CSV table of C-alpha atoms in Angstrom, one decimal:
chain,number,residue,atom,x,y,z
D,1268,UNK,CA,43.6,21.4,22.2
D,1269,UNK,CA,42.3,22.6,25.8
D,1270,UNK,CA,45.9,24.2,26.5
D,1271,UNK,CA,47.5,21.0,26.6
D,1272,UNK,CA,50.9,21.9,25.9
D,1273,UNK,CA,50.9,25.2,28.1
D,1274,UNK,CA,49.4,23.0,30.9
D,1275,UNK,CA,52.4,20.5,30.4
D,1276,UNK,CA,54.8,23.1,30.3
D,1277,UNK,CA,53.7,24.6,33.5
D,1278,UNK,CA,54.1,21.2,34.6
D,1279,UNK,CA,57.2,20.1,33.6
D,1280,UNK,CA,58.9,23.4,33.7
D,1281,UNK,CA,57.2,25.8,36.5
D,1282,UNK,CA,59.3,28.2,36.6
D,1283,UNK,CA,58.8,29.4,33.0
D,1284,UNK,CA,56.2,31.8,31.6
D,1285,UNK,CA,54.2,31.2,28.5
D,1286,UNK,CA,52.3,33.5,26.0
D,1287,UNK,CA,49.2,31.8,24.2
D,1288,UNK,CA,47.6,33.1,21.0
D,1289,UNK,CA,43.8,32.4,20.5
D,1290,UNK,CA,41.6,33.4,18.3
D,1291,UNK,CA,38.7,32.0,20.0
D,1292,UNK,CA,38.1,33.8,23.5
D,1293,UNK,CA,35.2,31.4,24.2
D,1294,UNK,CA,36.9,28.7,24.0
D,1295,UNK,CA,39.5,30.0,26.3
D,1296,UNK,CA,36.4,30.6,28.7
D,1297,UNK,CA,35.1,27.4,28.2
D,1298,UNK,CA,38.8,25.1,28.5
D,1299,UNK,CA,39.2,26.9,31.8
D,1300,UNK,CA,35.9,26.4,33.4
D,1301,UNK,CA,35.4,22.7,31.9
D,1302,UNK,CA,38.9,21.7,32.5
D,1303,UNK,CA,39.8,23.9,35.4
D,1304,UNK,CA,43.0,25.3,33.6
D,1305,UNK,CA,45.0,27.9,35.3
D,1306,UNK,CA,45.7,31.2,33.4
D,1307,UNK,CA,46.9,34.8,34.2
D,1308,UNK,CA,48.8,36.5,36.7
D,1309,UNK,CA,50.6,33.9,39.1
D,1310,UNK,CA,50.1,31.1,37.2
D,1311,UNK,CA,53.2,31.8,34.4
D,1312,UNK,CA,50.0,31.5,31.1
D,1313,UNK,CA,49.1,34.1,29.6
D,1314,UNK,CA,46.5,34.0,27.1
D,1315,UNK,CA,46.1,36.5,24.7
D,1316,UNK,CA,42.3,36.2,22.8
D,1317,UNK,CA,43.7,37.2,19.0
D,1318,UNK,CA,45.1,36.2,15.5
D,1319,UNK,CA,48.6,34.8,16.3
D,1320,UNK,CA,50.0,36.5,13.5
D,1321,UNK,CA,48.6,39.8,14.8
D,1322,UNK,CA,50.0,38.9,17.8
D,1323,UNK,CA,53.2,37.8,17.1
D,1324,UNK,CA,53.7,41.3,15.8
D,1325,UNK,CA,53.5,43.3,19.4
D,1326,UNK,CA,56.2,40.7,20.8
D,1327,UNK,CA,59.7,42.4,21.0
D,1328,UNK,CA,62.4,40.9,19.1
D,1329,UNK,CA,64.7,38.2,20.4
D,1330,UNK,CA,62.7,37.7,23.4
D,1331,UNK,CA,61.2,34.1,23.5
D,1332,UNK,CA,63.5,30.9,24.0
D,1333,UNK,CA,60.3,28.5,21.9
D,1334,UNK,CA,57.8,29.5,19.9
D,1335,UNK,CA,55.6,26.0,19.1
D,1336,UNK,CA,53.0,26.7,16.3
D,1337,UNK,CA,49.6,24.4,17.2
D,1338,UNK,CA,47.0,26.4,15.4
D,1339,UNK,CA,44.2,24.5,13.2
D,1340,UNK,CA,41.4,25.2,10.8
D,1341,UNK,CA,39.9,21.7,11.0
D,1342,UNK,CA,42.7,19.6,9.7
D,1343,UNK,CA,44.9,22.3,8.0
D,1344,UNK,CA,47.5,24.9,9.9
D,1345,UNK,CA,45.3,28.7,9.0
D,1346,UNK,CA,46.9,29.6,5.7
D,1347,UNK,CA,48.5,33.3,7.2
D,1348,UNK,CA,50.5,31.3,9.8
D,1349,UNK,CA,51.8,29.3,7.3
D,1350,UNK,CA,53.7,32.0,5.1
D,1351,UNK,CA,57.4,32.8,4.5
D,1352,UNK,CA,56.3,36.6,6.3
D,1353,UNK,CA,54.8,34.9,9.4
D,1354,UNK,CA,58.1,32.6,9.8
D,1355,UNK,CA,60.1,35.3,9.6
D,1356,UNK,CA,58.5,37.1,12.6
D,1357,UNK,CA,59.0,33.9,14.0
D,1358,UNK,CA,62.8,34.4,13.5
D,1359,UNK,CA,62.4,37.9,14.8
D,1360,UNK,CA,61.2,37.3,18.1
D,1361,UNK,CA,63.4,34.3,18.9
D,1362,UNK,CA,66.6,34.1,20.8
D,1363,UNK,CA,69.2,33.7,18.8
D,1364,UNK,CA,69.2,30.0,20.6
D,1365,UNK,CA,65.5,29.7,20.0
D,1366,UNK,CA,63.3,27.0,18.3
D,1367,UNK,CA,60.4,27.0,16.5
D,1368,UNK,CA,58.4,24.1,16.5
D,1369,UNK,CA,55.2,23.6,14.4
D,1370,UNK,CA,53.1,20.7,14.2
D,1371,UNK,CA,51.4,20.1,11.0
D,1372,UNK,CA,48.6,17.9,9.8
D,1373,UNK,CA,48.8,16.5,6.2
D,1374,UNK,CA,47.7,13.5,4.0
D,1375,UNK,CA,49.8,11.1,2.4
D,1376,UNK,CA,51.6,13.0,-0.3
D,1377,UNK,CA,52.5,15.4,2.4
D,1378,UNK,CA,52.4,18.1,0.4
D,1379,UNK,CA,51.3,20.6,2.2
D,1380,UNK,CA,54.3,19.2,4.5
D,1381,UNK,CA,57.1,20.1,2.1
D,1382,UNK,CA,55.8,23.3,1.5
D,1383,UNK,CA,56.0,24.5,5.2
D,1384,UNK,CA,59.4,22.4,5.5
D,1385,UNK,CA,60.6,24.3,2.4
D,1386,UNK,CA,58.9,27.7,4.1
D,1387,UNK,CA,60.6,27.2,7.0
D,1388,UNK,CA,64.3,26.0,5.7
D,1389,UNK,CA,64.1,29.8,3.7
D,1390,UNK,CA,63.8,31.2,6.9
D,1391,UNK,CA,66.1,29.1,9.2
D,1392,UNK,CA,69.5,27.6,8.5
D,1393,UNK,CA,68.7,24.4,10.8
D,1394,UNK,CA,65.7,22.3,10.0
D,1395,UNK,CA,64.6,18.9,11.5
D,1396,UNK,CA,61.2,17.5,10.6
D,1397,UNK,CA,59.3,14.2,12.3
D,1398,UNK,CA,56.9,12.3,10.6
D,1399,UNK,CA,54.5,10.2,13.0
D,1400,UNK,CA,53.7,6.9,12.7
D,1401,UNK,CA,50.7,7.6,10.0
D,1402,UNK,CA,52.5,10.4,7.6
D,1403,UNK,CA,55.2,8.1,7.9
D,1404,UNK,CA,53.4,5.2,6.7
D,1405,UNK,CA,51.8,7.5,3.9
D,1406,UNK,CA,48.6,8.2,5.8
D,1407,UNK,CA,47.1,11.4,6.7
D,1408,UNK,CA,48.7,12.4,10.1
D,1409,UNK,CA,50.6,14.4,12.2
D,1410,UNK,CA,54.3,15.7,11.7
D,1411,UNK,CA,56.7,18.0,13.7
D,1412,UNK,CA,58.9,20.8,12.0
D,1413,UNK,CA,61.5,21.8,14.2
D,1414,UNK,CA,63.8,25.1,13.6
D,1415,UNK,CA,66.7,27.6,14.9
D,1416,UNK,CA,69.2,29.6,13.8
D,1417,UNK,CA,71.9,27.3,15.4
D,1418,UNK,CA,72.5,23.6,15.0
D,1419,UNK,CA,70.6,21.6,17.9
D,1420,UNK,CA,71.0,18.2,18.9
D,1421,UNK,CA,68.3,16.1,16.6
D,1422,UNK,CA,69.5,13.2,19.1
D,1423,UNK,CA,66.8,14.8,22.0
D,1424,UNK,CA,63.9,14.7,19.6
D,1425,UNK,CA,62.1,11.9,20.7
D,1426,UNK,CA,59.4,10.8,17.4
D,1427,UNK,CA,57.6,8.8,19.9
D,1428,UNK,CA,57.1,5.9,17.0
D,1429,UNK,CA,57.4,8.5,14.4
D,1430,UNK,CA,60.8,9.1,12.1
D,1431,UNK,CA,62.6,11.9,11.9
D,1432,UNK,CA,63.0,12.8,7.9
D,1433,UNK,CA,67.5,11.7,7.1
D,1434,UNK,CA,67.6,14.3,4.2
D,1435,UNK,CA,65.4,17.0,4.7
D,1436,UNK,CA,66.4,19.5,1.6
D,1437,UNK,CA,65.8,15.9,-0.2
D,1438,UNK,CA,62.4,16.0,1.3
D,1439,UNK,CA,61.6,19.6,0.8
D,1440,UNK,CA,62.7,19.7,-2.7
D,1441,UNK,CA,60.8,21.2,-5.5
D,1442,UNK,CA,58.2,22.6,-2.9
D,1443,UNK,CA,57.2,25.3,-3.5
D,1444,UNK,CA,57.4,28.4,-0.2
């Protein structure tokens, strides 16, 4: 969405540096001319125009502290981003402190949900999921899947009206990865 989240990182945190994967380089062109977003050398963005999974791939291992996953084909996360092999590159190129955080769009049997939550929980020992407000209420809406090797504190996830998921290999069960 228009680099949204880099642009709030690089406000909230200016010191840090930020790699962007998109596959659409005219978009890119068009989100920084329309909505005057800094990119490139200086500014601590970096957007790369290609496939995130491709990407992914060149990044070293253990380098990144947070790799959030925000990549849509209308209302569903690209099918190759959403695989037990992409997650585990995931793992690859975090810090062993890292997170992984993916926001996910589903409808009200959250289906699709479970699966990437049961995806995700084969790859990393620690898994937190928030529902918003909608998926919660069994609409179709946005949820959060947050991940790392080591425990993190699930009190500084702020749902912002959404709930985080009490059991989540009760949620994930039966899905399949």
């Amino acid at each position: 969405g228009a680099l949204t989240v880099p642009t709030w990182v690089q406000t909230t945190r200016p010191n840090s540096t930020q790699s962007v994967f998109e596959i659409d380089g005219e978009l890119v062109d068009l989100v920084v001319d329309q909505f005057d977003r800094s990119t490139g050398p200086g500014t601590g963005l970096d957007v790369i125009v290609g496939d995130a999974r491709q990407s992914l791939r060149d990044e070293a291992g253990d380098s990144v502290d947070v790799i959030i996953g925000d990549a849509f084909g209308s209302r569903a996360v690209p099918w190759h981003l959403a695989t037990r092999e992409f997650v585990t590159d995931v793992a690859r190129v975090l810090r062993a402190d890292g997170v992984y955080a993916l926001n996910v769009i589903d409808g009200a049997r959250l289906s699709f949900l479970r699966a990437e939550v049961a995806t995700i929980a084969s790859v990393f020992p620690h898994v937190e999921v928030v529902l918003s407000e909608g998926a919660a209420e069994g609409r179709i809406g946005n949820s959060v899947i947050v991940a790392s090797d080591q425990p993190f504190d699930v009190d500084l996830i702020d749902p912002e009206g959404g709930t985080i998921v009490d059991d989540v290999e009760a949620f994930a069960d039966g899905a399949t990865v």
